[in-house]
PDB file of C-alpha atoms in Angstrom:
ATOM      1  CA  UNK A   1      22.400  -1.420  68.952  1.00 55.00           C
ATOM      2  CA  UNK A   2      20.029   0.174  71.608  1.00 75.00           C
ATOM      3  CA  UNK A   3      17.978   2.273  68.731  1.00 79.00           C
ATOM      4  CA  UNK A   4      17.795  -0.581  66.549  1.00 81.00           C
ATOM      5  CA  UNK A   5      16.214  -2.425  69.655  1.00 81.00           C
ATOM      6  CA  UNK A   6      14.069   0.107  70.370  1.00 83.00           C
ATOM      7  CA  UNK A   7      12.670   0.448  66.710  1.00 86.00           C
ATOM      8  CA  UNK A   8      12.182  -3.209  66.023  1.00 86.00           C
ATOM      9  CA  UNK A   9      10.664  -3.311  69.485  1.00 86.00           C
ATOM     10  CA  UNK A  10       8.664  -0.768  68.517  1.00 88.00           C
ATOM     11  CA  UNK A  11       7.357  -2.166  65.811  1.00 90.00           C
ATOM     12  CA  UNK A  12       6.801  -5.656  66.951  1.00 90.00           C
ATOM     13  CA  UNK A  13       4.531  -4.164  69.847  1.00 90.00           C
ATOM     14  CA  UNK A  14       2.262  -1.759  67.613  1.00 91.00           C
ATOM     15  CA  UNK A  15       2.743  -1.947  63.937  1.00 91.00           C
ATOM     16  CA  UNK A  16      -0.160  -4.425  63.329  1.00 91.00           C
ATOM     17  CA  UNK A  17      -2.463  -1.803  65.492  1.00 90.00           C
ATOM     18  CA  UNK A  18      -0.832   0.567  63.536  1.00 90.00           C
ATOM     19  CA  UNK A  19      -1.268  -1.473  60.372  1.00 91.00           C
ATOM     20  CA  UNK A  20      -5.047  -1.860  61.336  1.00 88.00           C
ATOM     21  CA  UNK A  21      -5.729   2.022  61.951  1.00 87.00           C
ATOM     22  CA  UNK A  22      -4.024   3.144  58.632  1.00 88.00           C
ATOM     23  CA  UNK A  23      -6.198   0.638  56.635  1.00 88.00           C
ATOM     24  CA  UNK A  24      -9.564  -0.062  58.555  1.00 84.00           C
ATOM     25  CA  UNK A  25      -9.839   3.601  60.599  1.00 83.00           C
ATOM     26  CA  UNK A  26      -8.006   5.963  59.706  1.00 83.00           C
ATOM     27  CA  UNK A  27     -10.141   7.034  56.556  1.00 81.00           C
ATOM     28  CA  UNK A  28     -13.347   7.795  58.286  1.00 78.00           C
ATOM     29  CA  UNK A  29     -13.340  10.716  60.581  1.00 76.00           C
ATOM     30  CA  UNK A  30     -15.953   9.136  62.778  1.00 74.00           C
ATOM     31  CA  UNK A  31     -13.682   5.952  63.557  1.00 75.00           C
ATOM     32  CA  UNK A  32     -11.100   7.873  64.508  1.00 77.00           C
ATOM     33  CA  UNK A  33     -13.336   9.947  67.082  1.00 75.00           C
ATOM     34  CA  UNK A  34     -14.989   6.962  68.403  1.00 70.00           C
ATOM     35  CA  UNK A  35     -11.339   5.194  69.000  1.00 70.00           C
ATOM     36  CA  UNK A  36     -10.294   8.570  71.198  1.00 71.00           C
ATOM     37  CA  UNK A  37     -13.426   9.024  73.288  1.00 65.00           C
ATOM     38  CA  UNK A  38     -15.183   5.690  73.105  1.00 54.00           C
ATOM     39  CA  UNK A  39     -18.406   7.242  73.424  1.00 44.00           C
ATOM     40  CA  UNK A  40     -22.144   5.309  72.099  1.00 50.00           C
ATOM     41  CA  UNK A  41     -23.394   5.268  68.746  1.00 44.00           C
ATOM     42  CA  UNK A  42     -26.419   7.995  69.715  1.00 45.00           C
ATOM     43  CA  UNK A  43     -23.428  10.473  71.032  1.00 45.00           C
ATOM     44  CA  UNK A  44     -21.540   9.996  67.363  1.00 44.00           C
ATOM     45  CA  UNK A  45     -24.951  10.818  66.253  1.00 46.00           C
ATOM     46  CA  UNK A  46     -25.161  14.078  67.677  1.00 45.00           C
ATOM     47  CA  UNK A  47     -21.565  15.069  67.182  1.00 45.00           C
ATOM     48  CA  UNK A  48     -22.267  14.711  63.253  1.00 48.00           C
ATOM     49  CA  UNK A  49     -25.815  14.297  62.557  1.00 47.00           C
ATOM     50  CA  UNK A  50     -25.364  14.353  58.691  1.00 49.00           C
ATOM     51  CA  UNK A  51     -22.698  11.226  59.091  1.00 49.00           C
ATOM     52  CA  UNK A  52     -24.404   7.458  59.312  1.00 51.00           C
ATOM     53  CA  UNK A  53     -23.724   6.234  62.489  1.00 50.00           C
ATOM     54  CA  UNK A  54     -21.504   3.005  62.392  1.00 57.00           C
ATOM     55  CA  UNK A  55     -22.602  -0.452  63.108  1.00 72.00           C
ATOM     56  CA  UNK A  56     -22.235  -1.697  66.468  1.00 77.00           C
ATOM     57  CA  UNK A  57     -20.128  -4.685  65.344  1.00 79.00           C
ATOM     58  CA  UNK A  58     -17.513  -1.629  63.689  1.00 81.00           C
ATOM     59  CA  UNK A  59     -17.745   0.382  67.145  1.00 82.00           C
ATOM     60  CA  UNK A  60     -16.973  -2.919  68.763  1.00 84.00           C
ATOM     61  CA  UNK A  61     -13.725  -4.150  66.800  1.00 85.00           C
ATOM     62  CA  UNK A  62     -12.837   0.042  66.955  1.00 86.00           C
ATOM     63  CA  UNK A  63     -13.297   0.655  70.674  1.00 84.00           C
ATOM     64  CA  UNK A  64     -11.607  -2.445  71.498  1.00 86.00           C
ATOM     65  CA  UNK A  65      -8.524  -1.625  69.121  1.00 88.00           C
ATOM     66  CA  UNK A  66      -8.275   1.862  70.622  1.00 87.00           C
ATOM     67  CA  UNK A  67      -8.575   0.215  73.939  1.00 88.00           C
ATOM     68  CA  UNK A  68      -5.843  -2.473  73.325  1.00 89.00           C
ATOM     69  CA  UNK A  69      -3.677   0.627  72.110  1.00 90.00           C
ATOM     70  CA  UNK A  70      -3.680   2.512  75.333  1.00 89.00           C
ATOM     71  CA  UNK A  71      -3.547  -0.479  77.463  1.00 89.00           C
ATOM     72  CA  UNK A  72      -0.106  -1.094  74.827  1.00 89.00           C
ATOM     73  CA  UNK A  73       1.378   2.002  75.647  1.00 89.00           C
ATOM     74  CA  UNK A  74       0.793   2.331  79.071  1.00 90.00           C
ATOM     75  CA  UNK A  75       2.286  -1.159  79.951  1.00 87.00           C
ATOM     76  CA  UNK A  76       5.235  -0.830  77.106  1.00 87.00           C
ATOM     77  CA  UNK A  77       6.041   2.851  77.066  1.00 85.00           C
ATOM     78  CA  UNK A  78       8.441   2.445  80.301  1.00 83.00           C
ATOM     79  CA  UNK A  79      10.480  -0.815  79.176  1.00 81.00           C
ATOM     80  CA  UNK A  80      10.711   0.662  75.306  1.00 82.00           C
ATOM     81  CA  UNK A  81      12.480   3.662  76.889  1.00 81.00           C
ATOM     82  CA  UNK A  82      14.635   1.768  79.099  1.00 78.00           C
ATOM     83  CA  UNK A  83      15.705  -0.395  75.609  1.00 78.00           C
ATOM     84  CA  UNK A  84      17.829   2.992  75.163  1.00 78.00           C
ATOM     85  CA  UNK A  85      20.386   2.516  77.540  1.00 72.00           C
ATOM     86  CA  UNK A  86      21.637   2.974  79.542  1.00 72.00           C
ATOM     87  CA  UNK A  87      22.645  -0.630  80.771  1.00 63.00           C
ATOM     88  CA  UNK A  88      22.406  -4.169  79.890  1.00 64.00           C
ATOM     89  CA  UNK A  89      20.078  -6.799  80.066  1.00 65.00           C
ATOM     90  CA  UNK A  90      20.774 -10.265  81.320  1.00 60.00           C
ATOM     91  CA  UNK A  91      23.528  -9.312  83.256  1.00 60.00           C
ATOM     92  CA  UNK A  92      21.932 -10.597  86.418  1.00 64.00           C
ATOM     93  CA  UNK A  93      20.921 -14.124  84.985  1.00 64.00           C
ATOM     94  CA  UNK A  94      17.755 -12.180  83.367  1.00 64.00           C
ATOM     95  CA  UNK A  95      16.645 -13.098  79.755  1.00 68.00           C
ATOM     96  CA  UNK A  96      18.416 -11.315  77.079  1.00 70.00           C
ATOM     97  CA  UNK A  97      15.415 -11.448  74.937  1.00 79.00           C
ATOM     98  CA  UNK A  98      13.439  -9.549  77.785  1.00 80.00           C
ATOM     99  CA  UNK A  99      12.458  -6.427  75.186  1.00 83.00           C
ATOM    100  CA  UNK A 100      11.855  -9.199  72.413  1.00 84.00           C
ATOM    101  CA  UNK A 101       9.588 -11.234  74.612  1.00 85.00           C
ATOM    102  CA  UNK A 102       8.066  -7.733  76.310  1.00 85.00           C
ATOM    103  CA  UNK A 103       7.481  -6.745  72.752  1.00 89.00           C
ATOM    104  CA  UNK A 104       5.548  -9.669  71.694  1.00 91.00           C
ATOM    105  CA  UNK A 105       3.451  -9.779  74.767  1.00 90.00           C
ATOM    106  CA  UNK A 106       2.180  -6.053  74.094  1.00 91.00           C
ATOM    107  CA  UNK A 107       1.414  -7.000  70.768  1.00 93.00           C
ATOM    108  CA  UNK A 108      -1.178  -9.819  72.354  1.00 93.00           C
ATOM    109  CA  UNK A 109      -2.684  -7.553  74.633  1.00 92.00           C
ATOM    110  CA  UNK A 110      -3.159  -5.413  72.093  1.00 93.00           C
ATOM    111  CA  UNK A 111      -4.662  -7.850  69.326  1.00 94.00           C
ATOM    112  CA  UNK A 112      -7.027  -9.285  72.357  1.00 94.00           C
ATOM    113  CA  UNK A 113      -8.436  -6.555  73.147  1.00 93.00           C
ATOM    114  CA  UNK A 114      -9.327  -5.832  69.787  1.00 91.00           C
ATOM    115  CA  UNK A 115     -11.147  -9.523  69.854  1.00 93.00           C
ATOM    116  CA  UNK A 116     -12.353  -9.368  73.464  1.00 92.00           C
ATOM    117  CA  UNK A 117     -14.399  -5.519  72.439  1.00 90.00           C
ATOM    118  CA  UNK A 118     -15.831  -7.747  69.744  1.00 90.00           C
ATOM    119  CA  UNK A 119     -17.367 -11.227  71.850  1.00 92.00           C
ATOM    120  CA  UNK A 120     -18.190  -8.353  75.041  1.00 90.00           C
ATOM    121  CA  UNK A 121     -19.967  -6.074  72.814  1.00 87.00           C
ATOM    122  CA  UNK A 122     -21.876  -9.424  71.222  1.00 88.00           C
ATOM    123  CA  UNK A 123     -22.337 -10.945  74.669  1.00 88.00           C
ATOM    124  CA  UNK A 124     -24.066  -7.553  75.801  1.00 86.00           C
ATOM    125  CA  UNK A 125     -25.953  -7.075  72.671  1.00 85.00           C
ATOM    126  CA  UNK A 126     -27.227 -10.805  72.730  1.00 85.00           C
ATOM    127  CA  UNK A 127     -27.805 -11.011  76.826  1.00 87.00           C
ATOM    128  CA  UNK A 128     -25.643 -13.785  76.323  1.00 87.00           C
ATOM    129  CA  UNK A 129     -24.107 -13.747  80.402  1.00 89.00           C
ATOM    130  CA  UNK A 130     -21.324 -16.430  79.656  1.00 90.00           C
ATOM    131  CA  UNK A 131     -19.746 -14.834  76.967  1.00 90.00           C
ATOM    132  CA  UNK A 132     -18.995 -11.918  79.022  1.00 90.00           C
ATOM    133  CA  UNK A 133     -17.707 -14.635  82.012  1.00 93.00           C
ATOM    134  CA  UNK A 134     -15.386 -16.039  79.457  1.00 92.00           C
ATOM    135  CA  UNK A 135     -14.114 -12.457  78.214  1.00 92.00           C
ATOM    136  CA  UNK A 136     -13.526 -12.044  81.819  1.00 92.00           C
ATOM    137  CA  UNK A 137     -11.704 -14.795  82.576  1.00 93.00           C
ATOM    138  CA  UNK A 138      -9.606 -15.268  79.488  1.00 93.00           C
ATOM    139  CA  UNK A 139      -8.713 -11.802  80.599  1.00 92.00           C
ATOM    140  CA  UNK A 140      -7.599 -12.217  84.063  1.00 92.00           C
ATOM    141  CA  UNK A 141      -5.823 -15.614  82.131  1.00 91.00           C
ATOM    142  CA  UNK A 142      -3.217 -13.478  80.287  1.00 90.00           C
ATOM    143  CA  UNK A 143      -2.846 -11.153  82.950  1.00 88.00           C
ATOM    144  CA  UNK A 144      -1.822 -14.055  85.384  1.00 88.00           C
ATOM    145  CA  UNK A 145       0.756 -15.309  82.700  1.00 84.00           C
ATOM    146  CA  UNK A 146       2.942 -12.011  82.613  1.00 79.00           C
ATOM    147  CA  UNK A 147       3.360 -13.347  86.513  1.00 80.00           C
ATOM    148  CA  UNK A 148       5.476 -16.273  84.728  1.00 74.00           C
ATOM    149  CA  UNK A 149       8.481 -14.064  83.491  1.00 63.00           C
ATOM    150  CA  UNK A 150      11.050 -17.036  84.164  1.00 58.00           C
ATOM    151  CA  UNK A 151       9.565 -18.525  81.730  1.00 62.00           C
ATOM    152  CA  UNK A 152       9.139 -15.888  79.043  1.00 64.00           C
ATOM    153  CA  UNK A 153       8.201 -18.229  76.284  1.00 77.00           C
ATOM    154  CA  UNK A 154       5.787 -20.601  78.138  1.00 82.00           C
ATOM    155  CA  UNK A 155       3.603 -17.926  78.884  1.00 85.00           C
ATOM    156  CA  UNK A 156       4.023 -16.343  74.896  1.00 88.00           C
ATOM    157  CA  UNK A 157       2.878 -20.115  73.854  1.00 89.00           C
ATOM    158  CA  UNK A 158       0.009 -19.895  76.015  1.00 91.00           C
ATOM    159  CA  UNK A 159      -0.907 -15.878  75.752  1.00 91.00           C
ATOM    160  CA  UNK A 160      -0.572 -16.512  71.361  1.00 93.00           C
ATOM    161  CA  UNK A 161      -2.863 -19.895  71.758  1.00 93.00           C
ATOM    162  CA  UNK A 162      -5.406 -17.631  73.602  1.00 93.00           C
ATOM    163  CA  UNK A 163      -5.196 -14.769  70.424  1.00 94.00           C
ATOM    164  CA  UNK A 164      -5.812 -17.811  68.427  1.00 93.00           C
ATOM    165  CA  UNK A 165      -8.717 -18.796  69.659  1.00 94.00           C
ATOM    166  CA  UNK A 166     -10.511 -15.541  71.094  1.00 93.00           C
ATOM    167  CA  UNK A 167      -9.726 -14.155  67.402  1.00 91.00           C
ATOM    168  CA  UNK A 168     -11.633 -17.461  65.864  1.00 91.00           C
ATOM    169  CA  UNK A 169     -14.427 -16.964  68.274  1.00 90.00           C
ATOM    170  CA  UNK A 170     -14.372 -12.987  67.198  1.00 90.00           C
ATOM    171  CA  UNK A 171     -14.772 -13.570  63.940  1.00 88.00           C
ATOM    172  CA  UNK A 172     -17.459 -15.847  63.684  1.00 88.00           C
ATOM    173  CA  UNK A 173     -19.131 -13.547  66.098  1.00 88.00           C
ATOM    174  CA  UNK A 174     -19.031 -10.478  63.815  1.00 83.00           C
ATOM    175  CA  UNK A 175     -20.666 -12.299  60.925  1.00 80.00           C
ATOM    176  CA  UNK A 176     -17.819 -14.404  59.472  1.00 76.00           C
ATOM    177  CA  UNK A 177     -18.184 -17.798  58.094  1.00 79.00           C
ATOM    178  CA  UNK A 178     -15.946 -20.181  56.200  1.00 80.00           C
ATOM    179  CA  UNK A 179     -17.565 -19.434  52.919  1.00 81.00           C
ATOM    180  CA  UNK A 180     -16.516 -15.552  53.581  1.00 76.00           C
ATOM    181  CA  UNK A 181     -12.582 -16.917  54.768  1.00 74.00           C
ATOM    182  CA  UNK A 182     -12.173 -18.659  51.598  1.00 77.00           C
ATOM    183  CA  UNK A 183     -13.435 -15.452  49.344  1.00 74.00           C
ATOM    184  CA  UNK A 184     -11.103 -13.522  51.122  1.00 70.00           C
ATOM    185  CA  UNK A 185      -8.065 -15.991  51.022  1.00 71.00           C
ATOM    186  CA  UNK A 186      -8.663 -16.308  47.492  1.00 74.00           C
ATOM    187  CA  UNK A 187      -9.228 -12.540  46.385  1.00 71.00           C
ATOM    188  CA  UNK A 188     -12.925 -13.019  44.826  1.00 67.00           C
ATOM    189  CA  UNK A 189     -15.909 -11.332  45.494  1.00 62.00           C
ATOM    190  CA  UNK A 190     -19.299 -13.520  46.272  1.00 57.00           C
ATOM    191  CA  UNK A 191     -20.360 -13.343  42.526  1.00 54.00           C
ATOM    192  CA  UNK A 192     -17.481 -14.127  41.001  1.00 52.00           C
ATOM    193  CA  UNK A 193     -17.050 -17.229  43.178  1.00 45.00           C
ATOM    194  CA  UNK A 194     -20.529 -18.225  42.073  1.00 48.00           C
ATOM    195  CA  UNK A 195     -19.706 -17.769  37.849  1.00 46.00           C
ATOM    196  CA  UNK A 196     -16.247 -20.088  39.225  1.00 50.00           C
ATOM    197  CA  UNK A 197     -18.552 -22.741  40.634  1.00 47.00           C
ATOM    198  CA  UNK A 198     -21.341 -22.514  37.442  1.00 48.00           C
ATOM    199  CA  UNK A 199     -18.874 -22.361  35.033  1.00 46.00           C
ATOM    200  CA  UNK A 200     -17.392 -26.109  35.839  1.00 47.00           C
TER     201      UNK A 200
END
């Protein structure tokens, strides 16, 4: 039982990261630098001068992925291992779903950084001083909910109704629009949607 609640742990915590590097990162060799060393466009430059440099919206969403990743580990690493045995949680009046619940929380962190790289890098770019003040806050938000551990699923309502809206406010940010949702909900590229709409 321990190993398959370390696994599914596991994968609760990082296999959307994981999901996101395979498909969005993993295939360009600059991504992958930039998510390890989080240095500036101008310094990817000069590491490979014949590569394009990436846009700053793409070093955004990347820096804040690799970022969320670390800060996933290093709060996660220690209970995963303890998931192992040996001992047993809940024994003490704790939750039983502690690793479940610890698990889901890592997987918010890690998803809001991803969204908070993407408004701070925007807010910076755009001198735009509250955006930054609301990254900041939001931030010190979640924090202050893993303080409410009693209540292990008040503060997952709260922390997942944050992700909701901080990943709204990302995407618009980086250029989305409802026009762009619905061509990617329904599988069609901008030209084919126009034939769709001329053709009626």
């Amino acid at each position: 039982m321990t190993a398959a609640v370390f696994f599914g742990c596991a994968f609760v915590a990082f296999g959307p990261a994981l999901a996101l590097y395979i498909f969005t990162i993993a295939t360009e060799p600059l991504r992958i630098i930039f998510l390890i060393i989080g240095k500036s466009s101008e310094g990817l430059k000069s590491i490979n001068p014949g590569e394009k440099a990436p846009s700053m919206r793409l070093l955004a969403y990347v820096s804040g992925l690799g970022f969320g990743i670390m800060s996933g580990v290093f709060s996660f690493v220690n209970t995963l291992s303890d998931s192992l045995g040996p001992g047993t949680v809940g024994i003490h009046g704790d939750p039983p779903q502690f690793f479940l619940n610890s698990a889901f929380m890592t997987l918010v962190i890690i998803l809001l950084h991803m969204f908070w790289g993407i408004v701070f890098f925007d807010g910076c770019e755009k001198k735009k001083w509250y955006t930054l003040l609301a990254v900041l806050l939001t931030h010190l938000l979640v924090s202050a909910l893993t303080f409410i551990s009693p209540y292990s699923g008040l503060n997952l309502v709260l922390a997942y109704t944050i992700l909701v809206l901080t990943g709204i406010w990302a995407f618009f940010v980086s250029g989305g629009s409802c026009r762009s949702l619905k061509l990617c909900l329904l599988c069609q590229d901008k030209d084919s949607l126009l034939f769709n709409q001329r053709s009626r």
